[in-house]
Coordinates of C-alpha atoms in Angstrom, one line a residue:
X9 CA -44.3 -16.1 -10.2
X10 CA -40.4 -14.8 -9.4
X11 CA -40.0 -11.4 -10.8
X12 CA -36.6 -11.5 -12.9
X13 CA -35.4 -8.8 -11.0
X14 CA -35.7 -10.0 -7.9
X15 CA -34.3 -13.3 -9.1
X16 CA -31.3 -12.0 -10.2
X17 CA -30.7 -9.6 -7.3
X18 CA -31.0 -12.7 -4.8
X19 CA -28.4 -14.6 -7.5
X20 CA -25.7 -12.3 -7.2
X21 CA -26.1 -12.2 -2.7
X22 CA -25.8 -15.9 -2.8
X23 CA -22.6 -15.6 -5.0
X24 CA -21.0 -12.6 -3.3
X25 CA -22.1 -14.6 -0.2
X26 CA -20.6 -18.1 -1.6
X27 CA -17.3 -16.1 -2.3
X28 CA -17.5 -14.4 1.1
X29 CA -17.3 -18.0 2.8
X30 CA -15.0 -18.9 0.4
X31 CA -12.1 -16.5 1.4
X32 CA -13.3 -16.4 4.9
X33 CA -12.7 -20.5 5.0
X34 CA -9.6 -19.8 3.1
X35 CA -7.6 -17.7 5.7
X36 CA -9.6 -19.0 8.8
X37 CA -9.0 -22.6 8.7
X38 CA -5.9 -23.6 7.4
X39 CA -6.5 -27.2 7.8
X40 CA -6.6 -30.2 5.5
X41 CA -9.1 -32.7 5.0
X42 CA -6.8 -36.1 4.2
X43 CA -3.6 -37.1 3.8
X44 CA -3.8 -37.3 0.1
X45 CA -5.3 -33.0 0.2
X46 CA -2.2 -32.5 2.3
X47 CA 0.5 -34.5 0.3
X48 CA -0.2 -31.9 -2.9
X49 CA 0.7 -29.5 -0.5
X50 CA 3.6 -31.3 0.5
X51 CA 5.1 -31.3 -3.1
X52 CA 4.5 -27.2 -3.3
X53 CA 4.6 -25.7 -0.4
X54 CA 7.0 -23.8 1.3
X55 CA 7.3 -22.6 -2.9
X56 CA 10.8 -20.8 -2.0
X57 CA 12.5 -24.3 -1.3
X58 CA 14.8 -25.1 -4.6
X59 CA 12.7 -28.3 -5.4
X60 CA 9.5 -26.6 -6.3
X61 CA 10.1 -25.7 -9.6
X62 CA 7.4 -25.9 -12.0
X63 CA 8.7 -28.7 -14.6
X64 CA 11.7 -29.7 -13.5
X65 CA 10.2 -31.6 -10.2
X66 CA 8.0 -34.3 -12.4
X67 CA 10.1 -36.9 -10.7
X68 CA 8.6 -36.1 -6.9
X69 CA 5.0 -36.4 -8.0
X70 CA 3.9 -39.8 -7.3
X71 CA 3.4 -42.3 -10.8
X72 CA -0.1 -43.3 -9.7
X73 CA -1.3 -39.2 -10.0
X74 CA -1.9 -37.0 -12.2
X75 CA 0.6 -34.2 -13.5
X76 CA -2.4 -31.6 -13.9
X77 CA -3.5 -31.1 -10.1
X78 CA 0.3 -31.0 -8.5
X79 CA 1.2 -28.5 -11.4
X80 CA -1.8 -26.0 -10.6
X81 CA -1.2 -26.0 -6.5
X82 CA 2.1 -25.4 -8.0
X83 CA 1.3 -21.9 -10.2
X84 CA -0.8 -20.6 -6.7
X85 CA 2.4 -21.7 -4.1
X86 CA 4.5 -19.6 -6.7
X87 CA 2.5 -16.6 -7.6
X88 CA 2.1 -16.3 -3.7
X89 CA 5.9 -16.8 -3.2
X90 CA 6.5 -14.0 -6.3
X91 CA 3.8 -11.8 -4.6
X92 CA 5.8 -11.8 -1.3
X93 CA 4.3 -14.4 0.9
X94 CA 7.7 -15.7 2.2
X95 CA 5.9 -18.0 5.1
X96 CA 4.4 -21.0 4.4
X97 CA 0.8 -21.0 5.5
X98 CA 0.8 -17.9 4.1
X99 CA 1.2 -19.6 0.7
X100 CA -0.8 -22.1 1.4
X101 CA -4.0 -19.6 3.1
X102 CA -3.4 -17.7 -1.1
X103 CA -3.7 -20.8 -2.6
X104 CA -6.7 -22.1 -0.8
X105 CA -8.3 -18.6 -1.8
X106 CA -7.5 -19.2 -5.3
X107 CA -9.5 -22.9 -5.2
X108 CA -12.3 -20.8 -3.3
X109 CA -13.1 -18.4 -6.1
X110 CA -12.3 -20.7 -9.1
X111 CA -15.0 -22.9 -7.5
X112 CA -17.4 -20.4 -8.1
X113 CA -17.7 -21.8 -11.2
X114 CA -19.8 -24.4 -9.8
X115 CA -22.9 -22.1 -8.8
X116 CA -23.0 -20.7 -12.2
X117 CA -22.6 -23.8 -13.9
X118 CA -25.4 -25.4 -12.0
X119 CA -27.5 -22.3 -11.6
X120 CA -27.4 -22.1 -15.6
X121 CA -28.2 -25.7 -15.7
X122 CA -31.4 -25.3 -13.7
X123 CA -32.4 -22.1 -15.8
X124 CA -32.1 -24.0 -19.0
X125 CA -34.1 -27.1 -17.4
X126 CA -37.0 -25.0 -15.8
X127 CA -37.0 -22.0 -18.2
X128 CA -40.2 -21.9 -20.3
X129 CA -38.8 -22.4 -23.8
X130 CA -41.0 -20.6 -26.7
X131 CA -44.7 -19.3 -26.1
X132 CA -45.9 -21.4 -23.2
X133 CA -49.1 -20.6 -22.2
X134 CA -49.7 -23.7 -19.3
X135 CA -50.2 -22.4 -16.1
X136 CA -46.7 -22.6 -14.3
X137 CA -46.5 -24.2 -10.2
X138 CA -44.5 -21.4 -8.0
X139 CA -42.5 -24.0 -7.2
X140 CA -40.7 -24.5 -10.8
X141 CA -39.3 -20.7 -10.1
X142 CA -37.5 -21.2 -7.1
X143 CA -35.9 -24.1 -8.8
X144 CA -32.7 -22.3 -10.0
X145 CA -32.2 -20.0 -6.9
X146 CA -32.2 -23.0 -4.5
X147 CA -29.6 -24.9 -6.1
X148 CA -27.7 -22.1 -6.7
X149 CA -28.1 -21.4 -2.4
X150 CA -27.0 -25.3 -2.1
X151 CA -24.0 -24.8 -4.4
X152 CA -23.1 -21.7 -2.7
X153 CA -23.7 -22.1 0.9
X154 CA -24.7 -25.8 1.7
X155 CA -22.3 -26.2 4.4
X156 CA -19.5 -28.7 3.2
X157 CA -19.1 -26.8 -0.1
X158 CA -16.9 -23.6 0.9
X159 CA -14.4 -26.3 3.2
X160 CA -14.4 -28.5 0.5
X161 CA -14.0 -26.0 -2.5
X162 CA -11.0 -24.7 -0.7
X163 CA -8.9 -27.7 -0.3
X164 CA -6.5 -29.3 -2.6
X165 CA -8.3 -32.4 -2.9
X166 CA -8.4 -34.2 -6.4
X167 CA -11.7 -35.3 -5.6
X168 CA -12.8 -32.2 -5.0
X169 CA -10.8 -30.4 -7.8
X170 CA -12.5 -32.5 -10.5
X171 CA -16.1 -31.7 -9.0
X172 CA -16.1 -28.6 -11.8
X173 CA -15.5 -29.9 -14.2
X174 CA -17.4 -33.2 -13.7
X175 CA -20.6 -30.6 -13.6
X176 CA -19.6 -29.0 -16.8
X177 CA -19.7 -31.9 -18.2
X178 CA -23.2 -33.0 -17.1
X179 CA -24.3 -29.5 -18.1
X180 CA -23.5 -29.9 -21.5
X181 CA -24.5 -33.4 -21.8
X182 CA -27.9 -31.9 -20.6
X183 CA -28.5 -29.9 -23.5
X184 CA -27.4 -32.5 -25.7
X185 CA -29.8 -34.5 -24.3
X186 CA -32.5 -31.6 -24.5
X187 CA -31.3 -30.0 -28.2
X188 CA -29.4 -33.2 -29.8
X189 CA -26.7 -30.4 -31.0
X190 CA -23.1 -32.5 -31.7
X191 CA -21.0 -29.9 -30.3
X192 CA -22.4 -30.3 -26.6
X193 CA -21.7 -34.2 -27.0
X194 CA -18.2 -32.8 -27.7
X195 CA -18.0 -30.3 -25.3
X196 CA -19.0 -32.9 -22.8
X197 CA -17.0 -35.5 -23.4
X198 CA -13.7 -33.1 -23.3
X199 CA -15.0 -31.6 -19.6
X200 CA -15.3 -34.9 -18.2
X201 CA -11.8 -36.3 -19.6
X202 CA -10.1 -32.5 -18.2
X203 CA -11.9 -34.2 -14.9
X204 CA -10.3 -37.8 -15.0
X205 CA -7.3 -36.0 -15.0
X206 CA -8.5 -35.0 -11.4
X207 CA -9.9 -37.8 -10.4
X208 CA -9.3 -41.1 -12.8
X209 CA -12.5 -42.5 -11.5
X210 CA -15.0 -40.6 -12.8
X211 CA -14.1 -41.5 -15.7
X212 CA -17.0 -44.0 -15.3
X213 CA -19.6 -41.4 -16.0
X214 CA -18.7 -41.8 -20.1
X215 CA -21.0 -45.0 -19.4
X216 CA -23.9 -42.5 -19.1
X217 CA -23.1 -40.7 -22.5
X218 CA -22.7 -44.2 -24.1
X219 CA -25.6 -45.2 -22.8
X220 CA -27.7 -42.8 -24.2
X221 CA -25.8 -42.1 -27.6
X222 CA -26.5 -46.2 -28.1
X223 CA -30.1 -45.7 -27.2
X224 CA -30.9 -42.8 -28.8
X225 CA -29.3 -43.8 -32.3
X226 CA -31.2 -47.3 -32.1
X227 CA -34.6 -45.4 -31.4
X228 CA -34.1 -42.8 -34.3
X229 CA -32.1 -45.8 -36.7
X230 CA -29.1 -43.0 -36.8
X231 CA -25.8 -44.0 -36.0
X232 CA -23.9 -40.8 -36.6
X233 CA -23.7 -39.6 -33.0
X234 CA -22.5 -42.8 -31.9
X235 CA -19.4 -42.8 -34.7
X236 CA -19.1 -38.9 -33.2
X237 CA -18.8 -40.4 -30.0
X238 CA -16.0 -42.5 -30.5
X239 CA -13.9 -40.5 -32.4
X240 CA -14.5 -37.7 -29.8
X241 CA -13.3 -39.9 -26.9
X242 CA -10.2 -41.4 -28.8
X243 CA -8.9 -37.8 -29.5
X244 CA -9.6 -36.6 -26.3
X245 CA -8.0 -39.7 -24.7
X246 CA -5.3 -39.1 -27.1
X247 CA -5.0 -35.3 -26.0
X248 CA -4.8 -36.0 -21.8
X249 CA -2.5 -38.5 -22.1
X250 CA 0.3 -36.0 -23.4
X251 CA 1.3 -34.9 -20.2
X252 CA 2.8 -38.3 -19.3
X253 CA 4.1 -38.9 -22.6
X254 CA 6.2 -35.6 -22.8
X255 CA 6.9 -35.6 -18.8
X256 CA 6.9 -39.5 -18.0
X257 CA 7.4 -41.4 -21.5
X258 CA 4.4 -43.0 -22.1
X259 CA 0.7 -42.5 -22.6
X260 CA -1.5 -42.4 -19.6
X261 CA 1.5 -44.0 -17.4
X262 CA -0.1 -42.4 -14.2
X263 CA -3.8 -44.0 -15.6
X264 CA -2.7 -47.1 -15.7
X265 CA 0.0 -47.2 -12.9
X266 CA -2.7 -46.0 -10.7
X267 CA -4.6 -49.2 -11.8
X268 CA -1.9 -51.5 -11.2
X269 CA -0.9 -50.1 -7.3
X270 CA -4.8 -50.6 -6.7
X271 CA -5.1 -54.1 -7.9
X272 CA -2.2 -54.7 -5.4
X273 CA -2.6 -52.9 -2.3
X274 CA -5.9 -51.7 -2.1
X275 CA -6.9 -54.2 0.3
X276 CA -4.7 -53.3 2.5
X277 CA -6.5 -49.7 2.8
X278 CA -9.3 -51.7 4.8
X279 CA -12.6 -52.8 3.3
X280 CA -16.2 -51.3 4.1
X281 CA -19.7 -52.9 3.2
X282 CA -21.4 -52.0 -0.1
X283 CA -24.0 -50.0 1.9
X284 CA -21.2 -47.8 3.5
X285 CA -22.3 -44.8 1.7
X286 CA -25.8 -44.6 1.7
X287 CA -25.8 -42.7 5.4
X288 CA -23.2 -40.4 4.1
X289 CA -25.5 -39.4 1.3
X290 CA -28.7 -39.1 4.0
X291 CA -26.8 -36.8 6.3
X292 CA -25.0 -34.4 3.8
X293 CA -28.6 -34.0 1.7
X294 CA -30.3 -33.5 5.3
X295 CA -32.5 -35.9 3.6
X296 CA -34.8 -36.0 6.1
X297 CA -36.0 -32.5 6.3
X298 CA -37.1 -32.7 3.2
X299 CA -39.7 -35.5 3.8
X300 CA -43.1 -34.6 3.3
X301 CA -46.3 -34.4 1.6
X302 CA -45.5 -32.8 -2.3
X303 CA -49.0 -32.1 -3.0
X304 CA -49.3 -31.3 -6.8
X305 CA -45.3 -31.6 -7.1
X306 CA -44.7 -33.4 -10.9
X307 CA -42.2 -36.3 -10.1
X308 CA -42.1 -37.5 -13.5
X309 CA -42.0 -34.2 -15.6
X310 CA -39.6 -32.7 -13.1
X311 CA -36.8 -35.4 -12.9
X312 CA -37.4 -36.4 -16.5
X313 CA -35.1 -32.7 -16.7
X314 CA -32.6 -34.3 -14.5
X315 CA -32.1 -37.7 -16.6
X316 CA -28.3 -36.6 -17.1
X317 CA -27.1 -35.7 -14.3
X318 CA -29.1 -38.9 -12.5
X319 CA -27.3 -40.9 -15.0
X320 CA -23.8 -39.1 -14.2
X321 CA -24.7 -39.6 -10.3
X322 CA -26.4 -43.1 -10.2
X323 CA -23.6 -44.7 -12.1
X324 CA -20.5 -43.0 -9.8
X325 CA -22.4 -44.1 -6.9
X326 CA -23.4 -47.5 -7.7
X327 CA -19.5 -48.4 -9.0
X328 CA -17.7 -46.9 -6.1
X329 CA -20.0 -49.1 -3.8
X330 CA -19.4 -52.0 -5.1
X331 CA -15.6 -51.0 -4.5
X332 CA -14.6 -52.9 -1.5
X333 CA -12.2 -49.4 0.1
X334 CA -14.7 -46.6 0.4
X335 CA -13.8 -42.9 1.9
X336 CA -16.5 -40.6 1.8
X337 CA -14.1 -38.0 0.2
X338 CA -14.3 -40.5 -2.5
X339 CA -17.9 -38.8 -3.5
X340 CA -16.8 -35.5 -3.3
X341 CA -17.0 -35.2 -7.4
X342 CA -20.8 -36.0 -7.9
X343 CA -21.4 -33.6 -4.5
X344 CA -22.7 -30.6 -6.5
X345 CA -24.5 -32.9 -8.9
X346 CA -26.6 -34.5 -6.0
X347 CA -27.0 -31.0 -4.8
X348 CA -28.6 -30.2 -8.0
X349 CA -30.9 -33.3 -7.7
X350 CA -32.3 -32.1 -4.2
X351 CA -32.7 -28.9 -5.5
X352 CA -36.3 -29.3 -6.9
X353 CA -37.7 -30.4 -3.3
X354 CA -35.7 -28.0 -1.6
X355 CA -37.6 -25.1 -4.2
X356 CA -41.3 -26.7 -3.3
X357 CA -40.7 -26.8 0.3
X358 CA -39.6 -22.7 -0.7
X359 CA -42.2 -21.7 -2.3
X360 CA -45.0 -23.3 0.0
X361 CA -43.6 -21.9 3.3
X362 CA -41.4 -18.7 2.6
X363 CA -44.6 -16.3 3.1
X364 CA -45.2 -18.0 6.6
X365 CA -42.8 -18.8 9.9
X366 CA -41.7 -23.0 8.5
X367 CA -40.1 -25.1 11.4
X368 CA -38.6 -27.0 8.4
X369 CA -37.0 -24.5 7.2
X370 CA -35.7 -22.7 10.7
X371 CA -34.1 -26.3 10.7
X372 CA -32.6 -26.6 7.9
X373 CA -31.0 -23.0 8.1
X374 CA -29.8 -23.6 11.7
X375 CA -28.0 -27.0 11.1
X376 CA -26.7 -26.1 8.2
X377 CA -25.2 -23.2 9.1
X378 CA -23.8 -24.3 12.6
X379 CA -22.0 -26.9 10.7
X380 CA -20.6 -24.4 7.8
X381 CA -18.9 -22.6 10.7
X382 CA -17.7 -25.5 12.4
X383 CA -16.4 -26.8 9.2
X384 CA -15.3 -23.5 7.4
X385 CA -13.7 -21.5 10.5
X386 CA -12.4 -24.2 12.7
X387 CA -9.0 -25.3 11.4
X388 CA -9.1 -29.1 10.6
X389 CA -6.2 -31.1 12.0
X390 CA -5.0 -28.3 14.2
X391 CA -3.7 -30.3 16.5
X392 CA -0.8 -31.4 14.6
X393 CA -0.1 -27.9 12.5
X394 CA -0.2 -25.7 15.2
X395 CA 2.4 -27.9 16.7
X396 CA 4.6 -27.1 13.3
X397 CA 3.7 -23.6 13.4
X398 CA 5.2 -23.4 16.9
X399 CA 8.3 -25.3 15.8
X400 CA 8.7 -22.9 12.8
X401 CA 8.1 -19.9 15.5
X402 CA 10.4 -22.0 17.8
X403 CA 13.8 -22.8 16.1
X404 CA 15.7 -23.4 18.9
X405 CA 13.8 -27.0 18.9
X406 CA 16.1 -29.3 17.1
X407 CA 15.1 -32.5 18.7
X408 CA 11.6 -33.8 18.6
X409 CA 10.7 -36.7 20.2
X410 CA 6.7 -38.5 20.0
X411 CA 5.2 -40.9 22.2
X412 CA 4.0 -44.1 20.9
X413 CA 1.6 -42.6 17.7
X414 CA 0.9 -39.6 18.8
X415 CA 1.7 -38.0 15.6
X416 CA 0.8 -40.2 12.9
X417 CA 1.5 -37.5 10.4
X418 CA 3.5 -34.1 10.9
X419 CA 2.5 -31.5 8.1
X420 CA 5.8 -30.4 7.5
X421 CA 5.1 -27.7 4.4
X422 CA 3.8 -25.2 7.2
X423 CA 7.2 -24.6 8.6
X424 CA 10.4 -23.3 6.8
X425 CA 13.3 -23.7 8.9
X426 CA 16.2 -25.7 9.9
X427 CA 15.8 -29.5 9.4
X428 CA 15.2 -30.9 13.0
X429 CA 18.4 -33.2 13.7
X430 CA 16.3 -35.7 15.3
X431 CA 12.8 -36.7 14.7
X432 CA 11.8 -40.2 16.7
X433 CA 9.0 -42.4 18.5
X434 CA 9.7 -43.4 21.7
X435 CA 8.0 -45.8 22.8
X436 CA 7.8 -45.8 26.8
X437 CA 8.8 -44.2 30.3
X438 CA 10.8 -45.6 32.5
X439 CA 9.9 -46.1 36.0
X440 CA 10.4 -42.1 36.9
X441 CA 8.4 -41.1 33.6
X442 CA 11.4 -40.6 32.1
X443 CA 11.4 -41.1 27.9
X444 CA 13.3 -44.3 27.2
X445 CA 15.6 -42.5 24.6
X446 CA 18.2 -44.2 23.5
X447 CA 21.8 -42.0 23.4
X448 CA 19.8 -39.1 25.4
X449 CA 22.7 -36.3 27.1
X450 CA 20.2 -34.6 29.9
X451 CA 23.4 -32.3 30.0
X452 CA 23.4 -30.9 26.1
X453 CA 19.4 -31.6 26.0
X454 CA 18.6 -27.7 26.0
X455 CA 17.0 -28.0 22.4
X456 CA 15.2 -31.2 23.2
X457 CA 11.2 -31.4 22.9
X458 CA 8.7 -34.2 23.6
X459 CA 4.7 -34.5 22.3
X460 CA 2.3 -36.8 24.2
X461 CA -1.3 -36.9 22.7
X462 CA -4.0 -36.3 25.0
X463 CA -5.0 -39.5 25.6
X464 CA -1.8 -40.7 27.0
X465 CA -1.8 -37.9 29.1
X466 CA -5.2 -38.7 30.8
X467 CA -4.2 -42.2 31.0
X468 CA -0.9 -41.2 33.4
X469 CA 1.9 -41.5 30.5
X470 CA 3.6 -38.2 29.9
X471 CA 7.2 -36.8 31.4
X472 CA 7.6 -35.3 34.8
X473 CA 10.2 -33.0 35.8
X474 CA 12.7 -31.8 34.3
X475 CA 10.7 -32.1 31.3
X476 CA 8.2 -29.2 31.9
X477 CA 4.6 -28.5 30.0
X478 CA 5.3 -25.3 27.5
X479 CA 2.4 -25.7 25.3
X480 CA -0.7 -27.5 24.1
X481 CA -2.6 -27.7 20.8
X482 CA -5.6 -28.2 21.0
X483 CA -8.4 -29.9 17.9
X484 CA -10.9 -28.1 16.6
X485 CA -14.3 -28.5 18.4
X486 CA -15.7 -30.5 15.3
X487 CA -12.4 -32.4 16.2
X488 CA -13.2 -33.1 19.5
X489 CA -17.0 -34.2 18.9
X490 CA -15.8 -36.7 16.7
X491 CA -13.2 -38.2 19.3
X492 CA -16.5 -38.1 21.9
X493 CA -18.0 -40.0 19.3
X494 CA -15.3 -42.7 18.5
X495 CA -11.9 -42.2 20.8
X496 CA -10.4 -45.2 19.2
X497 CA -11.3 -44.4 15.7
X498 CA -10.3 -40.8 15.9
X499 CA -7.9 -40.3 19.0
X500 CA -5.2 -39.1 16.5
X501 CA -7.5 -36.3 16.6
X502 CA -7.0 -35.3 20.1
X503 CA -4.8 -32.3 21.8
X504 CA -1.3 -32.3 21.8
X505 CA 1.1 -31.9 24.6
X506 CA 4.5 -30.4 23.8
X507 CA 6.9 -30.6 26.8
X508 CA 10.4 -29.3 26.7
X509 CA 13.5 -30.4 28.9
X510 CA 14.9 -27.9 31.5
X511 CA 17.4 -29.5 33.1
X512 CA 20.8 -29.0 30.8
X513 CA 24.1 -27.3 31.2
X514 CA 23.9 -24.5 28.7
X515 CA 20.7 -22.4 27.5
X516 CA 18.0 -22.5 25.1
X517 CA 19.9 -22.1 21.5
X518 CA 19.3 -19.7 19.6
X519 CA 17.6 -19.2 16.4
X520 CA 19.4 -19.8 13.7
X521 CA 19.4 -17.4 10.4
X522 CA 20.3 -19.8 8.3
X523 CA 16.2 -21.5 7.1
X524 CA 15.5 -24.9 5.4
X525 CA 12.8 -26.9 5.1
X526 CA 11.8 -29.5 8.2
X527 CA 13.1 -32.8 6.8
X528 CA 11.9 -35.9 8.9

């Protein structure tokens, strides 16, 4: 058996360690993890700029999103701003640490979850397997410390952003499933609509509470819950639709313009096969580690607890693979729930080897905690910030010219400066490895700046003289393993090569005191 001390002592390190990673990931990687995470921060960050304003902005979040997410990244980019971060990352580092400790929630949530599950309830007098302790603790460790969740709690994703409340949700549908108590049904169904404000899609989950109100009310003959049901989701669809009604004019207007851009265009996002996310969900569980032998381990009695948040899990999954555009951010909501769901295997393979030296174990901590620091310390599309950060360092660039698609995307909220006057592709050399740009004056080209992803450079495209080499940004090592892995796929990943012209008839310009926001 777990002594209760010792089970809460080991709680609270995992969550003062959860936090720990949290702010650590916060201020160490500044990175984002898609262009959707970063275009939130486009709309709020630098929070000084004169467009930022808390309501009167509605008009620059895009129709097919939510109000809710934009206007909190908005509250964290102006508390930092009104606590005296004037620079952007800054901002953006405090607002990151704000996600971070909100999404502590999770490992309580989940943590409670698992003690109400695998708690004795009343006088039990059956003898208990070891294993049923440790149940609570390890999925409190995987919520904590499994290592995608302190990158991915600290981002600005939707997806991610609704994960809370989507596991609220399940919690309390739980113990409506355990204690049949209305209010839980309630308090349920009003977690998961505050998380389709996040994320519209999970909003396929209510299927699960349906499903089981309809069931439940045909095996007892009571309809009751099922008339509660109803009237609880029209009021709370009623209730989140406000926001677009006060700000936009009409009910739901982002819900169902949302719907209406994806029956349109989401083809051309590309197409994947139904089975796309099944090795996703292998290699984040570490799925195979936890293969085995589970002598005297109670499938039935033990997952029979979990019927909710299988329901909640089997359904997301199963609709967003039939969904012919996939992104594996696009599970990022049911995450902590599948956590939870490996959490019973992860407490027998506990309890049967912690008293003795496991390999399985040694495993699973060394992986997982190589990839935590890869993911939580290395700053994720560094390439292309660092080469912002240098031109808000650097403000005597006022030209920037890119070869070919060498910068897909330039992450423009972490600088606050002068607008750059020019901002263009080129798209070749000349015979001299000259750029081909069109109206260039070598003579006032003092200010002038050109970036040539790595690949080009290896392949013999990049300026010589008088364009000179002054800096390179590199990708993060997790970066660079995945161009190893698939140059063509991820070369917008690679380094960066800025080079600067030299030859001119006046010198480098001086920074200007005047700031503004980049504007491409």
């Amino acid at each position: 058996m777990l002594n209760p001390k010792a089970e809460k002592k080991w709680f609270w390190i995992i969550i003062g360690l959860g936090l720990a990673t949290r702010l650590a990931a916060s201020v160490l990687n500044k990175g984002y993890l898609a262009l959707d995470d970063y275009y939130i921060l486009f709309f709020s960050v630098p929070a000084q700029s004169e467009s930022l304003a808390l309501v009167d902005t509605i008009q620059s979040v895009p129709e097919i999103r939510s109000l809710v997410p934009d206007f909190i990244i908005r509250v964290f980019a102006k508390t930092a701003y009104w606590l005296g971060f004037q620079d952007p990352l800054s901002q953006i580092q405090f607002l990151f640490a704000c996600l971070g400790i909100l999404s502590i929630v999770t490992v309580f949530t989940g943590y409670n979850l698992l003690k109400f599950l695998y708690t004795p309830k009343g006088l039990r007098t059956e003898k208990r397997e070891n294993y049923k302790d440790w149940i609570p603790l390890s999925g409190a460790f995987l919520l904590s410390l499994h290592f995608l969740m302190p990158f991915i709690s600290t981002r600005s994703l939707i997806e991610s952003m609704s994960a809370p409340f989507l596991l609220g949700s399940a919690f309390y549908f739980s113990k409506y499933y355990v204690l049949k108590v209305k209010k839980y049904l309630f308090y349920s169904l009003l977690l998961l609509s505050i998380s389709c404000l996040f994320r519209f899609q999970v909003g396929v989950c209510a299927i699960a509470i349906f499903a089981f109100v309809l069931y439940d009310g045909w095996k007892k003959k009571d309809w009751k819950d099922l008339g509660y049901f109803f009237v609880f989701s029209v009021f709370l669809f009623i209730l989140t639709g406000l926001p677009d009604l006060i700000f936009r004019g009409s009910l739901h207007s982002s819900l169902i313009s949302y719907f209406r851009y994806n029956l349109d265009h989401s083809a051309e996002y590309g197409t994947s096969p139904w089975y796309t996310y099944l090795p996703t969900v292998i290699g984040v569980s570490m799925l195979p580690l936890l293969i085995g032998k589970y002598d005297g381990f109670e499938w039935k009695k033990i997952y029979k607890e979990l019927i909710p948040v299988s329901l909640f899990s089997g359904i997301f999954f199963v609709s967003h693979s039939l969904i012919p555009h996939k992104e594996e951010r696009f599970l990022l909501p049911i995450f902590p729930l599948l956590l939870l769901l490996l959490s019973p295997l992860a407490a027998y393979w506990w309890a049967k080897e912690h008293r003795r030296m496991s390999i399985r174990r040694s495993i699973f901590f060394l992986v997982n905690f190589i990839l935590l620091s890869l993911l939580s310390f290395f700053t994720i599309q560094s390439n292309s910030i660092d080469l912002v950060r240098y031109l808000h360092s650097h403000k005597e660039i006022k030209q920037l010219y890119v070869y070919k698609d060498s910068i897909p995307h330039l992450p423009v909220s972490y600088a606050y400066r002068d607008p750059l006057e020019r901002y263009e592709s080129i798209e070749s050399l000349d015979e001299e490895n000259q750029p081909k740009i069109p109206g260039f004056d070598p003579y006032t080209a003092c200010s002038s700046a050109f970036v040539v992803r790595k690949d080009y450079v290896v392949g013999g495209q990049y300026p010589e003289a008088p364009w000179d080499l002054i800096a390179t940004f590199r990708s993060s090592p997790l970066e660079e393993f995945a161009v190893s892995l698939n140059p063509n796929k991820n070369k917008r990943r690679s380094s960066l090569y800025l080079y600067k012209f030299k030859l001119c008839k006046d010198e480098v310009v001086s920074p200007q005191n005047h700031l503004g926001t980049v504007d491409l």
